[in-house]
Each structure stands twice: as C-alpha cells, then as structure tokens.
PDB file of C-alpha atoms in Angstrom:
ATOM      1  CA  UNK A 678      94.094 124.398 104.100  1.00 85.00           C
ATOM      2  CA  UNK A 679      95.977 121.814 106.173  1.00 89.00           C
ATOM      3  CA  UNK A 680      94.362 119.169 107.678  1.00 89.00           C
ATOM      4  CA  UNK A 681      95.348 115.734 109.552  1.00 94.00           C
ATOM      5  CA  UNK A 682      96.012 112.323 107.298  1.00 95.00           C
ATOM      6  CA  UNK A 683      97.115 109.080 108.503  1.00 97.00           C
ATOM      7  CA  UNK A 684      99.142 106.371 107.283  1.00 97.00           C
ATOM      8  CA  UNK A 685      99.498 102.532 108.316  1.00 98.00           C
ATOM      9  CA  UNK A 686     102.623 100.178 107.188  1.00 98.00           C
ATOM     10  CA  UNK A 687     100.396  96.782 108.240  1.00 98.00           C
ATOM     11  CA  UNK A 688     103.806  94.580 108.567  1.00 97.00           C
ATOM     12  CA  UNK A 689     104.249  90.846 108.036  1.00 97.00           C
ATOM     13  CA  UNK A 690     105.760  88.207 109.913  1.00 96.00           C
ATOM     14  CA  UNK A 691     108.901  88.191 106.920  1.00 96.00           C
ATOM     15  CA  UNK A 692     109.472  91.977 107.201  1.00 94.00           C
ATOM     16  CA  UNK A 693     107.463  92.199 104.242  1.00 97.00           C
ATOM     17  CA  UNK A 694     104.705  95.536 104.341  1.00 97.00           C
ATOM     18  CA  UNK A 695     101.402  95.425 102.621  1.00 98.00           C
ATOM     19  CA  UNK A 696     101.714  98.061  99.593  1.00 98.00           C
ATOM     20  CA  UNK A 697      98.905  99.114  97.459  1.00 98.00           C
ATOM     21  CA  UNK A 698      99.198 100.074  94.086  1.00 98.00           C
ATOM     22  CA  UNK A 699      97.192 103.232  93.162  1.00 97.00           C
ATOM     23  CA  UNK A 700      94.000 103.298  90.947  1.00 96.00           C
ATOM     24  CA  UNK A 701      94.850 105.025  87.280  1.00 96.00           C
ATOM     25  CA  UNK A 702      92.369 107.332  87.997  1.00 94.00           C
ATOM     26  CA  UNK A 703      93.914 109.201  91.007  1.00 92.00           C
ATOM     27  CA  UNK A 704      94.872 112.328  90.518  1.00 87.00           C
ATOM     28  CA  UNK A 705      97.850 112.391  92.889  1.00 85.00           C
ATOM     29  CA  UNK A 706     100.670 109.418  92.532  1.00 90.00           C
ATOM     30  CA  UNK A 707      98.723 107.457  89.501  1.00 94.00           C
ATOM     31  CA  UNK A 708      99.377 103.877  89.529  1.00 95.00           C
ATOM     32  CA  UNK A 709     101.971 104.105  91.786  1.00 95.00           C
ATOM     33  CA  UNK A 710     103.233 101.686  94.573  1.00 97.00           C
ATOM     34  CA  UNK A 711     101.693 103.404  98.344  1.00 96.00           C
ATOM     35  CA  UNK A 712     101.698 103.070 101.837  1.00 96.00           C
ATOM     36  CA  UNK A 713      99.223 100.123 103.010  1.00 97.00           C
ATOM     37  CA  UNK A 714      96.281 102.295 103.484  1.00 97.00           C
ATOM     38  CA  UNK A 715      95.739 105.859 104.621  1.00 95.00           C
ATOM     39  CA  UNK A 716      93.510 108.643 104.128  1.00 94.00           C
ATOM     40  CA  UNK A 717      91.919 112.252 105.686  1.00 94.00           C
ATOM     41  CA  UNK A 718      90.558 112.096 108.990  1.00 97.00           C
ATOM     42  CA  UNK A 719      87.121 112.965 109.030  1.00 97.00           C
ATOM     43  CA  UNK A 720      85.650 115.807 111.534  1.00 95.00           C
ATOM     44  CA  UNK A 721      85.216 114.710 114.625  1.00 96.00           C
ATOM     45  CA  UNK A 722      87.720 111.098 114.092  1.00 97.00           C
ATOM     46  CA  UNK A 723      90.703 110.526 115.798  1.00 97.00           C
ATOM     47  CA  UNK A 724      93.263 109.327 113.913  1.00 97.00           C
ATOM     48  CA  UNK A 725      93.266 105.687 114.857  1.00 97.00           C
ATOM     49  CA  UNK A 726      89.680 105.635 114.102  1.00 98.00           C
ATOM     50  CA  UNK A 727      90.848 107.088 110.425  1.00 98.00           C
ATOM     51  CA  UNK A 728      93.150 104.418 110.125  1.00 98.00           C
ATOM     52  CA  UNK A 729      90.701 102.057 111.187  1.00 98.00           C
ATOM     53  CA  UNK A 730      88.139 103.031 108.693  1.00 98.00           C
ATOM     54  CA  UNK A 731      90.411 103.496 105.796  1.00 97.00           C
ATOM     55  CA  UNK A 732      91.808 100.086 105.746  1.00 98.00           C
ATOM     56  CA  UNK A 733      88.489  98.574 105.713  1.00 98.00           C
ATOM     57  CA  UNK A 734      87.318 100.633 103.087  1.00 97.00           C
ATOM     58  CA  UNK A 735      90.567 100.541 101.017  1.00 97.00           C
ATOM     59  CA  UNK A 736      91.423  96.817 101.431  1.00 98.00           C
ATOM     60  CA  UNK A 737      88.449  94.814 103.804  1.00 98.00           C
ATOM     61  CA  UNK A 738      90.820  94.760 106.373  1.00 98.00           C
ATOM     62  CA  UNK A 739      89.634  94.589 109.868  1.00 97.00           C
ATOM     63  CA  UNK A 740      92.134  96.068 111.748  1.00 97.00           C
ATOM     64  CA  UNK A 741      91.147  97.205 115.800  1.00 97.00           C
ATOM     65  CA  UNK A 742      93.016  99.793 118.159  1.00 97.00           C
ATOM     66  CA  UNK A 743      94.814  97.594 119.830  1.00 97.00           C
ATOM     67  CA  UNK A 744      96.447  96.351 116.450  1.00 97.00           C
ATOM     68  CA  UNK A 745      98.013  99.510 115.829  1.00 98.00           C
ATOM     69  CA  UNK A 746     101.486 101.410 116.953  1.00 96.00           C
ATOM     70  CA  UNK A 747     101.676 104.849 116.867  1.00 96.00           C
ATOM     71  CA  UNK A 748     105.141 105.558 115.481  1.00 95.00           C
ATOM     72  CA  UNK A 749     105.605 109.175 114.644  1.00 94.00           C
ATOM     73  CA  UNK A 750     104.147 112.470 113.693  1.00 94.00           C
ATOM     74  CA  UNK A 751     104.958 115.482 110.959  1.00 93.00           C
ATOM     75  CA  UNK A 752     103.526 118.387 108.667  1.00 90.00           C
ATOM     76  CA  UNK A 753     103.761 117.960 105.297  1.00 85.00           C
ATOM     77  CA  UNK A 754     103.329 119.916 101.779  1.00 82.00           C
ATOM     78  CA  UNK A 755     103.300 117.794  98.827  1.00 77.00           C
ATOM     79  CA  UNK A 756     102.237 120.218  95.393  1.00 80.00           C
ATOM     80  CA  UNK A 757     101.109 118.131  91.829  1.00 77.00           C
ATOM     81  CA  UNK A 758     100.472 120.765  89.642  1.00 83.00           C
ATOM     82  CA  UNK A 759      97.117 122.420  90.892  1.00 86.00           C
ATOM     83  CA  UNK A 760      96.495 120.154  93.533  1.00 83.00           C
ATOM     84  CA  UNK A 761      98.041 121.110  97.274  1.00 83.00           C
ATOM     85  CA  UNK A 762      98.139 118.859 100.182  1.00 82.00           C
ATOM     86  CA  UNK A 763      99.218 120.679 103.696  1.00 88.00           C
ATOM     87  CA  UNK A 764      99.009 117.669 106.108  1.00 89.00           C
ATOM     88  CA  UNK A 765      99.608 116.982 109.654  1.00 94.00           C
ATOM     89  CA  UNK A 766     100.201 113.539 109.245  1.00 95.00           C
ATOM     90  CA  UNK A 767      99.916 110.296 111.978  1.00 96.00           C
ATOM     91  CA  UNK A 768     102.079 107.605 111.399  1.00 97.00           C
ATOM     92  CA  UNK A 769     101.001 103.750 111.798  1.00 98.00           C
ATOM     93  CA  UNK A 770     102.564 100.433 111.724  1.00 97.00           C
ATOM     94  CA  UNK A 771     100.172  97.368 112.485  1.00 98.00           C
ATOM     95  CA  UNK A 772     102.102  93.528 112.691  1.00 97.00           C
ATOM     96  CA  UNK A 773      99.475  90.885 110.614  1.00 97.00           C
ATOM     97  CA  UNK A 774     100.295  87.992 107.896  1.00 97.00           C
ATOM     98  CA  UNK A 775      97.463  89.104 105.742  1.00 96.00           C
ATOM     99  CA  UNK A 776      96.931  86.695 102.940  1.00 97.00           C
ATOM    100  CA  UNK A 777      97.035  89.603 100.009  1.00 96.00           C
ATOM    101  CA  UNK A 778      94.234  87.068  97.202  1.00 95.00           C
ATOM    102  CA  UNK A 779      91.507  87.527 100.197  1.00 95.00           C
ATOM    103  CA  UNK A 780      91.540  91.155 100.333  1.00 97.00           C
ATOM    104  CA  UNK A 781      88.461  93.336  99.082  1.00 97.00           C
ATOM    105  CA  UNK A 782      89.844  96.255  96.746  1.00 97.00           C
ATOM    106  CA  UNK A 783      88.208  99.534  96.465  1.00 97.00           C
ATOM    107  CA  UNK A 784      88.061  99.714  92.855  1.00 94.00           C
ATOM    108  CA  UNK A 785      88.261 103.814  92.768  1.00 94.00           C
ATOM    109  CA  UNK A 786      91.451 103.854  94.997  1.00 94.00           C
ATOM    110  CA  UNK A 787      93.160 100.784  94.455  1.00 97.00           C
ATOM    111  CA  UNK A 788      94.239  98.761  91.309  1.00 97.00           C
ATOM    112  CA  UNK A 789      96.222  95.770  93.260  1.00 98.00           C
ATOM    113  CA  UNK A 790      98.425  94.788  96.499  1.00 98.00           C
ATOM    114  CA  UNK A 791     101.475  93.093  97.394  1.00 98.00           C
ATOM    115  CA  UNK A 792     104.182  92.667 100.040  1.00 98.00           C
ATOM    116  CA  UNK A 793     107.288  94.055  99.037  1.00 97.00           C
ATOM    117  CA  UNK A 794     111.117  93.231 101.254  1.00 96.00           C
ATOM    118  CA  UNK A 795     112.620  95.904 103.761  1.00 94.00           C
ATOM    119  CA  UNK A 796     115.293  95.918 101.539  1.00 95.00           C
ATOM    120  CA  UNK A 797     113.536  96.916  98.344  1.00 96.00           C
ATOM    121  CA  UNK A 798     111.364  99.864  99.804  1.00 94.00           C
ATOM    122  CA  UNK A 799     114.764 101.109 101.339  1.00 92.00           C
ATOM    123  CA  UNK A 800     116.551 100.765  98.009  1.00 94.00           C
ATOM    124  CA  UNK A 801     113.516 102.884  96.548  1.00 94.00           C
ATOM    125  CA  UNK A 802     113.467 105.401  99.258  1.00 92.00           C
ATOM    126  CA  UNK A 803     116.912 105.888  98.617  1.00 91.00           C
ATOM    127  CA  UNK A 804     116.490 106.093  94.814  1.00 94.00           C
ATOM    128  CA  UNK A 805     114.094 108.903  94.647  1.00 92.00           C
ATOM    129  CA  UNK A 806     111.108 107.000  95.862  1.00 93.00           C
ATOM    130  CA  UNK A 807     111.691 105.357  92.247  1.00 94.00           C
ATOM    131  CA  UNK A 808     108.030 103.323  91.548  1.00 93.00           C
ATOM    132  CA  UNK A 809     106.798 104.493  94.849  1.00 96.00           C
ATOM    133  CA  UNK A 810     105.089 107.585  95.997  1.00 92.00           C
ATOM    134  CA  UNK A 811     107.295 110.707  96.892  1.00 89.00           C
ATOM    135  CA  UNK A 812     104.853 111.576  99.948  1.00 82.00           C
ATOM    136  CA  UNK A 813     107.079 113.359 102.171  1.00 68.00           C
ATOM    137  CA  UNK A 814     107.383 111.584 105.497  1.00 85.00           C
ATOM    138  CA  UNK A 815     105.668 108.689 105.232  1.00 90.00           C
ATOM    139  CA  UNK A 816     108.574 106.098 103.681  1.00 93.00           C
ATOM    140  CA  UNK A 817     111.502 107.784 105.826  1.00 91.00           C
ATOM    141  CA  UNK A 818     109.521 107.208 109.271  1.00 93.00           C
ATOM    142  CA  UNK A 819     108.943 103.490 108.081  1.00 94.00           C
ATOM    143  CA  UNK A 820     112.644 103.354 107.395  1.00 93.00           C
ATOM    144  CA  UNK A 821     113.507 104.803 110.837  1.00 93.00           C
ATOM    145  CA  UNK A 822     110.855 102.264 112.300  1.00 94.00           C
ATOM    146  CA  UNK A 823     113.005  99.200 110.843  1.00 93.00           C
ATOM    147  CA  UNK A 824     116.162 100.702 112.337  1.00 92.00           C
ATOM    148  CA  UNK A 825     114.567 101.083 115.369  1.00 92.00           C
ATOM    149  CA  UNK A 826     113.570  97.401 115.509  1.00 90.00           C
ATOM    150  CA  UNK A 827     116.660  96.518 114.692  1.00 90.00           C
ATOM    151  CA  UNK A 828     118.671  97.659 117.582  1.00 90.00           C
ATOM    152  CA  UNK A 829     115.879  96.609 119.873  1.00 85.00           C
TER     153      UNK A 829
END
C-alpha cells in the first residue's frame, strides 16, 4: 500500500546535520547512519505535525512549525527482502545547534546520534550511500538543498 512518510535534516550552525544511527533491531537499514528523524504519518496528521511528533519521540526534540522548511516532495519504493515500502514522502530541513549528549533516545529506534560535515554525507551519497541508508530520495534532496544554499 503506499502511504505518506516524512523526513527532517535538523541542520547546525557548522553545516553539520543531526544523523541517527539505527537500532540493531530494525528490520529495514540495521544499524545504519539515517536521516535526523522521520517516520509514517498517522491518519488524520499532516505532515509537519508527523515531523513534529517523530522528533520528539525519536530524539526529545522539541521542534514547532515554524522551525521547519518544506523543501521537496517524491514517491518512493524501497524493497528489503519481504518488506515493501511505497511512500509519498515530505521532505524537511529545520536550522538548530542541538547539543547531541542532551538528547532523549528512543531505545527501539535509535542506538546513537551525531553531526556529520556536508562534505562527508555528499562523499557517501556519492559512494553508494556507503554507511548510510539507501532510502531513495531522501539524501539527494538534502544534497540539492546545500546547492541551493549555496548559490543563494
């Protein structure tokens, strides 16, 4: 079935983003390096509200509306063995220096956090997402986001 997910990139004041490293018990991208937070909007949520909720509940952070850019929009299909994932997916970026040691980690989804360079999740990207999640989408508009702010 496809169904909406959402994504935030919260970025720091050093061009640094927020990255969370999976839980070993996921079933999808194992204790692997992932967007900031993101999740399935629930029935009746619009997607800034999913955002909103699935940082807090993923990390204790307290983002609001205001906090957050909308950057971008796709479909996706991402397939790991019996498990299929049709998304329409919402694309985030919220600008915060976040000290990372504060931060209250759901256990279940996440194992730890750090903030990672521009350059180094563009080096990944580019080298077949290597120690980062292959979710279609997701990394590539982030990458268009820092060209963007580049030229601007």
């Amino acid at each position: 079935l496809w169904h909406k997910a959402v994504v935030v990139f919260i970025i720091n004041s050093k061009n640094q983003v927020l990255l969370q490293k999976r839980s070993a018990t996921k079933k999808l991208w194992p204790n692997m390096w992932d967007v900031t937070a993101g999740g399935h909007v629930l029935a009746g949520e619009m997607g800034f509200q999913a955002i909103l909720r699935e940082a807090e509940e993923e990390l204790g952070i307290d983002l609001q509306k205001q906090d957050l850019t909308f950057i971008g929009s796709s479909i996706s299909n991402n397939v790991k063995g019996d498990i299929v994932n049709n998304h329409f997916n919402e694309y985030y970026i919220a600008n915060a220096d976040i000290d990372e040691t504060t931060l209250t980690l759901q256990a279940e989804e996440v194992a730890d956090v750090k903030w990672m360079d521009k350059e180094e999740i563009i080096k990944r990207v580019k080298d077949n997402y290597n120690g980062i999640t292959d979710k279609e989408g997701c990394w590539d508009y982030l990458v268009k986001y820092y060209e963007w702010i580049e030229k601007n």
